XYZ file of N, CA and C in Angstrom:
177
model
N -5.281 15.651 9.655
C -3.906 15.795 9.247
C -3.156 14.538 9.657
N -2.314 14.072 8.803
C -1.543 12.868 9.094
C -0.457 13.141 10.126
N -0.285 12.178 11.030
C 0.814 12.265 11.995
C 2.084 11.678 11.407
N 1.938 10.943 10.304
C 3.088 10.270 9.719
C 3.412 8.961 10.417
N 2.602 8.597 11.402
C 2.823 7.362 12.150
C 2.249 6.199 11.351
N 3.035 5.155 11.169
C 2.553 3.940 10.513
C 2.349 2.895 11.592
N 1.116 2.377 11.680
C 0.755 1.456 12.759
C -0.352 0.528 12.261
N -0.354 -0.704 12.723
C -1.416 -1.629 12.318
C -2.615 -1.468 13.255
N -3.741 -2.028 12.847
C -4.989 -1.862 13.597
C -4.903 -2.392 15.022
N -4.281 -3.555 15.212
C -4.199 -4.159 16.547
C -3.364 -3.296 17.490
N -2.246 -2.780 17.006
C -1.396 -1.934 17.841
C -2.108 -0.628 18.158
N -2.795 -0.055 17.172
C -3.557 1.175 17.395
C -4.638 0.948 18.449
N -5.348 -0.165 18.340
C -6.410 -0.475 19.301
C -5.862 -0.635 20.714
N -4.616 -1.091 20.839
C -4.008 -1.310 22.155
C -3.451 -0.031 22.781
N -3.395 1.062 22.015
C -2.897 2.316 22.588
C -3.808 2.762 23.725
N -3.246 3.292 24.802
C -4.091 3.799 25.881
C -4.806 5.069 25.425
N -5.964 5.338 26.016
C -6.716 6.541 25.672
C -6.183 7.705 26.506
N -4.978 8.120 26.174
C -4.335 9.230 26.875
C -3.865 10.246 25.844
N -3.439 11.382 26.329
C -2.895 12.411 25.463
C -1.592 11.908 24.851
N -1.455 12.030 23.540
C -0.282 11.523 22.831
C 0.433 12.700 22.172
N 1.739 12.706 22.282
C 2.569 13.749 21.696
C 3.317 13.164 20.509
N 3.238 13.827 19.366
C 3.983 13.337 18.204
C 4.503 14.507 17.383
N 5.636 14.284 16.746
C 6.247 15.314 15.895
C 5.568 15.302 14.533
N 5.188 16.466 14.078
C 4.493 16.635 12.803
C 5.481 16.509 11.645
N 5.180 15.641 10.663
C 6.084 15.492 9.525
C 6.056 16.704 8.586
N 5.052 17.565 8.713
C 4.950 18.729 7.829
C 5.651 19.964 8.389
N 5.387 20.287 9.661
C 5.946 21.522 10.227
C 7.116 21.281 11.169
N 7.306 20.037 11.616
C 8.414 19.718 12.509
C 8.132 19.999 13.972
N 6.982 20.596 14.275
C 6.629 20.874 15.667
C 5.972 19.651 16.291
N 5.876 19.651 17.617
C 5.184 18.568 18.310
C 3.743 18.990 18.560
N 2.831 18.079 18.280
C 1.407 18.317 18.485
C 0.874 17.252 19.435
N -0.188 17.602 20.153
C -0.823 16.638 21.053
C -2.169 16.228 20.462
N -2.539 14.980 20.710
C -3.823 14.476 20.252
C -4.259 13.332 21.145
N -5.540 13.071 21.149
C -6.111 11.952 21.892
C -6.374 10.819 20.917
N -6.218 9.605 21.382
C -6.476 8.440 20.526
C -7.896 8.482 19.959
N -8.865 8.880 20.775
C -10.254 8.873 20.300
C -10.517 9.945 19.236
N -9.556 10.842 18.989
C -9.680 11.833 17.920
C -9.011 11.355 16.625
N -8.335 10.224 16.687
C -7.542 9.745 15.553
C -8.239 8.592 14.835
N -7.789 8.322 13.622
C -8.279 7.187 12.849
C -7.153 6.696 11.956
N -7.337 5.510 11.435
C -6.353 4.925 10.524
C -6.801 5.156 9.087
N -5.887 5.606 8.268
C -6.145 5.742 6.836
C -6.008 4.366 6.204
N -6.816 4.049 5.207
C -6.628 2.783 4.496
C -5.247 2.753 3.844
N -4.684 1.577 3.736
C -3.384 1.424 3.090
C -3.502 1.805 1.627
N -2.557 2.610 1.183
C -2.525 2.998 -0.231
C -1.364 2.277 -0.886
N -1.643 1.659 -2.006
C -0.598 0.961 -2.738
C -0.218 1.802 -3.945
N 1.064 2.027 -4.104
C 1.528 2.739 -5.287
C 1.365 1.840 -6.496
N 1.123 2.441 -7.613
C 0.988 1.675 -8.849
C 2.346 1.102 -9.221
N 2.366 -0.149 -9.535
C 3.615 -0.814 -9.925
C 4.111 -0.233 -11.245
N 5.430 -0.184 -11.433
C 5.951 0.309 -12.714
C 5.512 -0.606 -13.850
N 5.344 -0.050 -15.048
C 4.903 -0.888 -16.173
C 5.914 -1.979 -16.480
N 5.377 -3.132 -16.856
C 6.249 -4.249 -17.239
C 6.743 -4.029 -18.654
N 7.884 -4.589 -18.939
C 8.456 -4.469 -20.279
C 7.486 -5.054 -21.297
N 7.239 -4.309 -22.365
C 6.343 -4.785 -23.415
C 4.881 -4.485 -23.150
N 4.556 -3.839 -22.024
C 3.150 -3.533 -21.748
C 2.740 -2.282 -22.516
N 1.443 -2.045 -22.601
C 0.925 -0.878 -23.315
C 1.090 0.400 -22.504
N 1.401 0.288 -21.208
C 1.565 1.461 -20.355
C 2.955 2.070 -20.467
N 3.843 1.388 -21.144
C 5.225 1.837 -21.230
C 5.323 3.052 -22.149
N 6.029 4.126 -21.718
C 6.160 5.297 -22.600
C 6.926 4.949 -23.868
N 6.557 5.622 -24.945
C 7.216 5.345 -26.229
C 8.256 6.381 -26.534
């Protein structure tokens, strides 16, 4: 489950291996987790809007 935390790899690697408390973006409650139980999701890029005159533009 996502914590909603946005962090780069270097900062994540520097986190201490301790219990971490974070507020859940889905339920609003606080959950605890250990760094060694977490991972980074690959960056997802949203598809850019179609350019004017492209074939992807709705008619």
